[in-house]
mmCIF file of C-alpha atoms in Angstrom:
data_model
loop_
_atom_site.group_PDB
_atom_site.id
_atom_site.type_symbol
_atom_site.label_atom_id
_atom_site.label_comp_id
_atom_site.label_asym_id
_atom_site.label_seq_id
_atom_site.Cartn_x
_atom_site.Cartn_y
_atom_site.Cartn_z
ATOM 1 C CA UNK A 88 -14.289 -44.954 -64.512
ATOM 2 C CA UNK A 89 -18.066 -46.305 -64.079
ATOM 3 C CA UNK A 90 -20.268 -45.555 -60.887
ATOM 4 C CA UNK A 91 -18.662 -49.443 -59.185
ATOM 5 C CA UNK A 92 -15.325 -48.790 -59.891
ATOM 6 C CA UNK A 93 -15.563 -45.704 -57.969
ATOM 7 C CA UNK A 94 -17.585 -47.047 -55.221
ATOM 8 C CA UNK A 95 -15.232 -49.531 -54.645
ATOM 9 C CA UNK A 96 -11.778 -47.321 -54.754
ATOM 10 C CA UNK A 97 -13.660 -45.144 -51.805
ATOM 11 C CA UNK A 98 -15.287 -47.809 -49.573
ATOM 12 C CA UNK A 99 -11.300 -49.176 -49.744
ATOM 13 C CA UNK A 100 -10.342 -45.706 -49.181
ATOM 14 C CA UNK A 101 -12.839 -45.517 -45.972
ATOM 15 C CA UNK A 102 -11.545 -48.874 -44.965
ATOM 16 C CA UNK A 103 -7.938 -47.814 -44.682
ATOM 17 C CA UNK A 104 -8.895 -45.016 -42.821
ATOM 18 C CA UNK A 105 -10.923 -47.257 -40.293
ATOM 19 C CA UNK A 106 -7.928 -49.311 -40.099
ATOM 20 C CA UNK A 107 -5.553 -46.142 -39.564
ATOM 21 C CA UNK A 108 -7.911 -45.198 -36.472
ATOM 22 C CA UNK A 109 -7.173 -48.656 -35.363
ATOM 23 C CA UNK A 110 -10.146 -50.835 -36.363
ATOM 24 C CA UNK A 111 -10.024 -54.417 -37.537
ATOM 25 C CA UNK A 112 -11.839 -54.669 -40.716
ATOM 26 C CA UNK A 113 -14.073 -57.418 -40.336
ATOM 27 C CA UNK A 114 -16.228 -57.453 -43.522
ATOM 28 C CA UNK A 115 -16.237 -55.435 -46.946
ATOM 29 C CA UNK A 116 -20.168 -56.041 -48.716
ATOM 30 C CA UNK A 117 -21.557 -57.671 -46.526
ATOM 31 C CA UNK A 118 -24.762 -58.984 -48.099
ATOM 32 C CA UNK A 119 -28.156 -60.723 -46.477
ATOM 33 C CA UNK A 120 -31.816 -60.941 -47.967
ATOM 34 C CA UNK A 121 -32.253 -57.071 -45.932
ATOM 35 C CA UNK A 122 -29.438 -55.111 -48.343
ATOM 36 C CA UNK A 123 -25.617 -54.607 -47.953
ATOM 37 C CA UNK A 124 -23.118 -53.078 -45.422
ATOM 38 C CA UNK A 125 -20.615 -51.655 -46.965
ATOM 39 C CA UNK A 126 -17.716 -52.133 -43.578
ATOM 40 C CA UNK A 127 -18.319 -53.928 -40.810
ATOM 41 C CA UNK A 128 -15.325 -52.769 -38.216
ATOM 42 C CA UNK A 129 -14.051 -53.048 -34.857
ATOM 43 C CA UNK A 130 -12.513 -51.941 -32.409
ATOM 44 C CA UNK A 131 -12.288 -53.246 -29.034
ATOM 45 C CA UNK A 132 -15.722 -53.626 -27.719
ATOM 46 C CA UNK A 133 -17.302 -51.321 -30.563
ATOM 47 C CA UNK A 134 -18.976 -52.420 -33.164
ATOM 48 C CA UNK A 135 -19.007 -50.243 -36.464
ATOM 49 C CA UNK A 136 -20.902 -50.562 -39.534
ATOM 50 C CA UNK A 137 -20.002 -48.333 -42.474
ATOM 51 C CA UNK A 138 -22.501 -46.831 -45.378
ATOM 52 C CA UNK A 139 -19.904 -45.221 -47.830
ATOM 53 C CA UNK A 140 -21.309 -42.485 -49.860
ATOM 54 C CA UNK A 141 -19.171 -40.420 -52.427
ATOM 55 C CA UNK A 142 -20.168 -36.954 -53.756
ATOM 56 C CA UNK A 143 -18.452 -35.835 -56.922
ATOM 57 C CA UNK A 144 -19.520 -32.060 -55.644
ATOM 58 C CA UNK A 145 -21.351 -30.077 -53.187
ATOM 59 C CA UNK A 146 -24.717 -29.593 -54.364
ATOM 60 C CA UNK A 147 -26.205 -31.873 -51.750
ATOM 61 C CA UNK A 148 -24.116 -29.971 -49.177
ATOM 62 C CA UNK A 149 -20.669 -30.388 -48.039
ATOM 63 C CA UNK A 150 -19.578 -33.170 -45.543
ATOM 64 C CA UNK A 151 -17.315 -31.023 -43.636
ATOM 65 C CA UNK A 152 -20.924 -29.554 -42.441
ATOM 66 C CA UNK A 153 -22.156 -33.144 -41.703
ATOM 67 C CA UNK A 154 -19.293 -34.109 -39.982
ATOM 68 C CA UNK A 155 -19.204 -31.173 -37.985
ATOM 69 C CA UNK A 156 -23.028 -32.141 -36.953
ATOM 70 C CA UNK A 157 -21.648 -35.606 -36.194
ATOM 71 C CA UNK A 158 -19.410 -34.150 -33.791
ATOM 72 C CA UNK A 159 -21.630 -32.020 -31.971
#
């Protein structure tokens, strides 16, 4: 499976997750001049936009220690 393939199978898998929490998925790639987003979400009167990253390991770190800092 090649670097896309993958990146799309886990921005889907973030979406349904999103949508789980109860957000509306409003956009999937998203693209203007500026870049890409890869989900644009909502829910109520929040707005969320979504950078997926995947990490095949934990040599950058793990994100159970980023999420914990997200939470703090």
């Amino acid at each position: 499976m090649n670097k896309r393939s993958v990146g799309a199978q886990k921005e889907a898998l973030a979406a349904e997750f999103l949508k789980s929490r109860g957000y509306r998925i409003l956009e999937m790639n998203y693209r203007c001049r500026q870049g890409e987003l890869d989900i644009v979400a909502q829910k109520e009167d929040t707005l969320v936009i979504a950078e997926v990253k995947f990490r095949s390991g934990t040599a950058c770190g793990d994100p159970a220690e980023y999420r914990e800092n997200l939470h703090a």
